PDB file of C-alpha atoms in Angstrom:
ATOM      1  CA  MET A   1      22.389 -42.538  34.684  1.00 75.00           C
ATOM      2  CA  GLY A   2      23.826 -45.396  36.688  1.00 72.00           C
ATOM      3  CA  ALA A   3      22.694 -43.810  39.954  1.00 75.00           C
ATOM      4  CA  THR A   4      19.070 -44.243  38.893  1.00 75.00           C
ATOM      5  CA  MET A   5      19.360 -47.989  38.351  1.00 76.00           C
ATOM      6  CA  PRO A   6      18.805 -49.087  41.983  1.00 75.00           C
ATOM      7  CA  SER A   7      15.637 -46.985  42.131  1.00 74.00           C
ATOM      8  CA  LEU A   8      14.463 -48.369  38.803  1.00 74.00           C
ATOM      9  CA  VAL A   9      14.909 -51.888  40.117  1.00 75.00           C
ATOM     10  CA  GLU A  10      13.064 -50.936  43.299  1.00 76.00           C
ATOM     11  CA  HIS A  11      10.118 -49.592  41.270  1.00 75.00           C
ATOM     12  CA  ALA A  12      10.226 -52.308  38.605  1.00 76.00           C
ATOM     13  CA  HIS A  13       6.844 -53.659  39.672  1.00 77.00           C
ATOM     14  CA  GLY A  14       5.156 -50.273  39.169  1.00 76.00           C
ATOM     15  CA  GLY A  15       3.088 -49.364  36.169  1.00 83.00           C
ATOM     16  CA  ARG A  16       4.824 -46.008  35.784  1.00 86.00           C
ATOM     17  CA  THR A  17       8.284 -44.749  36.584  1.00 86.00           C
ATOM     18  CA  PRO A  18       8.211 -42.170  39.411  1.00 87.00           C
ATOM     19  CA  ALA A  19       8.403 -38.664  37.942  1.00 88.00           C
ATOM     20  CA  PRO A  20      11.672 -37.573  39.607  1.00 89.00           C
ATOM     21  CA  LEU A  21      13.347 -40.789  38.519  1.00 89.00           C
ATOM     22  CA  ALA A  22      12.090 -40.520  34.937  1.00 90.00           C
ATOM     23  CA  TRP A  23      13.229 -36.904  34.683  1.00 92.00           C
ATOM     24  CA  LEU A  24      16.631 -37.595  36.216  1.00 91.00           C
ATOM     25  CA  LEU A  25      17.311 -40.532  33.910  1.00 90.00           C
ATOM     26  CA  SER A  26      16.103 -38.706  30.804  1.00 92.00           C
ATOM     27  CA  ALA A  27      17.956 -35.499  31.683  1.00 93.00           C
ATOM     28  CA  ALA A  28      21.165 -37.448  32.259  1.00 92.00           C
ATOM     29  CA  THR A  29      20.753 -39.122  28.874  1.00 91.00           C
ATOM     30  CA  ALA A  30      20.168 -35.757  27.186  1.00 93.00           C
ATOM     31  CA  LEU A  31      23.242 -34.393  28.967  1.00 93.00           C
ATOM     32  CA  VAL A  32      25.378 -37.263  27.626  1.00 90.00           C
ATOM     33  CA  LEU A  33      24.139 -36.499  24.121  1.00 90.00           C
ATOM     34  CA  ALA A  34      24.831 -32.773  24.569  1.00 90.00           C
ATOM     35  CA  ALA A  35      28.352 -33.605  25.744  1.00 90.00           C
ATOM     36  CA  ALA A  36      28.839 -35.774  22.662  1.00 82.00           C
ATOM     37  CA  MET A  37      27.746 -32.839  20.487  1.00 83.00           C
ATOM     38  CA  GLY A  38      30.201 -30.531  22.243  1.00 84.00           C
ATOM     39  CA  ILE A  39      33.055 -32.981  21.943  1.00 83.00           C
ATOM     40  CA  ALA A  40      32.334 -33.651  18.275  1.00 75.00           C
ATOM     41  CA  SER A  41      32.358 -29.941  17.472  1.00 77.00           C
ATOM     42  CA  SER A  42      35.706 -29.478  19.212  1.00 81.00           C
ATOM     43  CA  LEU A  43      37.520 -32.247  17.358  1.00 75.00           C
ATOM     44  CA  ARG A  44      40.214 -31.372  14.871  1.00 73.00           C
ATOM     45  CA  ALA A  45      38.528 -33.782  12.448  1.00 69.00           C
ATOM     46  CA  TRP A  46      35.455 -31.504  12.528  1.00 70.00           C
ATOM     47  CA  ASP A  47      36.960 -29.421   9.727  1.00 71.00           C
ATOM     48  CA  ASP A  48      38.131 -32.429   7.701  1.00 71.00           C
ATOM     49  CA  LYS A  49      34.815 -34.298   7.723  1.00 70.00           C
ATOM     50  CA  ARG A  50      32.349 -31.540   8.436  1.00 72.00           C
ATOM     51  CA  SER A  51      29.295 -33.225   6.873  1.00 73.00           C
ATOM     52  CA  LEU A  52      29.902 -36.407   8.855  1.00 74.00           C
ATOM     53  CA  HIS A  53      30.081 -34.555  12.157  1.00 77.00           C
ATOM     54  CA  ARG A  54      27.236 -32.156  11.410  1.00 81.00           C
ATOM     55  CA  ARG A  55      24.889 -35.050  10.747  1.00 83.00           C
ATOM     56  CA  LEU A  56      25.955 -36.640  14.024  1.00 83.00           C
ATOM     57  CA  VAL A  57      25.388 -33.409  15.945  1.00 85.00           C
ATOM     58  CA  ARG A  58      21.934 -32.966  14.404  1.00 87.00           C
ATOM     59  CA  THR A  59      21.043 -36.562  15.257  1.00 89.00           C
ATOM     60  CA  CYS A  60      22.222 -36.133  18.854  1.00 89.00           C
ATOM     61  CA  ALA A  61      20.185 -32.935  19.144  1.00 90.00           C
ATOM     62  CA  VAL A  62      17.006 -34.620  17.924  1.00 92.00           C
ATOM     63  CA  VAL A  63      17.493 -37.580  20.259  1.00 93.00           C
ATOM     64  CA  ALA A  64      18.285 -35.241  23.178  1.00 92.00           C
ATOM     65  CA  VAL A  65      14.969 -33.455  22.582  1.00 93.00           C
ATOM     66  CA  LEU A  66      13.121 -36.781  22.618  1.00 93.00           C
ATOM     67  CA  CYS A  67      14.483 -37.656  26.080  1.00 93.00           C
ATOM     68  CA  PRO A  68      12.330 -35.151  28.001  1.00 92.00           C
ATOM     69  CA  ALA A  69       9.304 -36.265  26.010  1.00 93.00           C
ATOM     70  CA  LEU A  70       9.949 -39.778  27.244  1.00 92.00           C
ATOM     71  CA  ALA A  71      10.236 -38.507  30.821  1.00 91.00           C
ATOM     72  CA  ALA A  72       6.915 -36.718  30.485  1.00 93.00           C
ATOM     73  CA  ALA A  73       5.246 -39.940  29.313  1.00 92.00           C
ATOM     74  CA  ARG A  74       6.645 -41.814  32.349  1.00 90.00           C
ATOM     75  CA  PRO A  75       6.358 -45.388  31.065  1.00 90.00           C
ATOM     76  CA  ALA A  76       7.134 -48.337  33.336  1.00 88.00           C
ATOM     77  CA  PRO A  77      10.808 -48.713  34.382  1.00 88.00           C
ATOM     78  CA  LEU A  78      11.706 -51.456  31.890  1.00 88.00           C
ATOM     79  CA  PRO A  79      10.269 -49.686  28.829  1.00 89.00           C
ATOM     80  CA  ILE A  80      11.868 -46.354  29.769  1.00 89.00           C
ATOM     81  CA  CYS A  81      15.263 -48.074  29.974  1.00 88.00           C
ATOM     82  CA  LEU A  82      14.769 -49.918  26.702  1.00 91.00           C
ATOM     83  CA  VAL A  83      13.629 -46.791  24.862  1.00 93.00           C
ATOM     84  CA  LEU A  84      16.593 -44.799  26.184  1.00 91.00           C
ATOM     85  CA  VAL A  85      18.978 -47.542  25.052  1.00 91.00           C
ATOM     86  CA  VAL A  86      17.409 -47.430  21.586  1.00 94.00           C
ATOM     87  CA  LEU A  87      17.599 -43.623  21.550  1.00 92.00           C
ATOM     88  CA  LEU A  88      21.292 -43.759  22.490  1.00 90.00           C
ATOM     89  CA  ALA A  89      21.866 -46.328  19.745  1.00 93.00           C
ATOM     90  CA  VAL A  90      20.499 -44.004  17.056  1.00 92.00           C
ATOM     91  CA  PRO A  91      23.450 -41.549  17.001  1.00 88.00           C
ATOM     92  CA  TRP A  92      25.909 -44.427  17.188  1.00 86.00           C
ATOM     93  CA  SER A  93      24.202 -46.145  14.259  1.00 90.00           C
ATOM     94  CA  VAL A  94      24.254 -42.943  12.239  1.00 86.00           C
ATOM     95  CA  ALA A  95      27.918 -42.367  13.070  1.00 81.00           C
ATOM     96  CA  VAL A  96      28.982 -45.895  12.172  1.00 84.00           C
ATOM     97  CA  THR A  97      26.914 -45.969   8.981  1.00 85.00           C
ATOM     98  CA  ARG A  98      28.094 -42.554   7.849  1.00 77.00           C
ATOM     99  CA  ARG A  99      31.707 -43.337   8.725  1.00 73.00           C
ATOM    100  CA  ALA A 100      31.609 -46.640   6.844  1.00 72.00           C
ATOM    101  CA  THR A 101      30.163 -45.011   3.729  1.00 74.00           C
ATOM    102  CA  TRP A 102      32.536 -42.042   4.075  1.00 64.00           C
ATOM    103  CA  ASP A 103      35.551 -44.341   3.759  1.00 58.00           C
ATOM    104  CA  VAL A 104      34.115 -45.903   0.603  1.00 54.00           C
ATOM    105  CA  ARG A 105      33.652 -42.562  -1.166  1.00 54.00           C
ATOM    106  CA  PRO A 106      36.323 -41.628  -3.702  1.00 49.00           C
TER     107      PRO A 106
END
């Protein structure tokens, strides 16, 4: 994802992100989310807190599917970055919220 940043800055004045750049950035984001799903399912804690991790995997999967949709829309460079940051924040928010409420449960 970081490799796309110089090109995004270069095209910052454009109304739309160039297609190869949008697809590369979105695919890299989806790949990070897929890796997070794979890592979560391989954790030893997966069996101990199965509902916590399953929700996280489902959330990552939904967000990973939204990434190519964003690439297809090809918004301007700043909005595509902001939307991807928000999309990456969704699984983290779910994980933190679920984890915090998990510890409170009896």
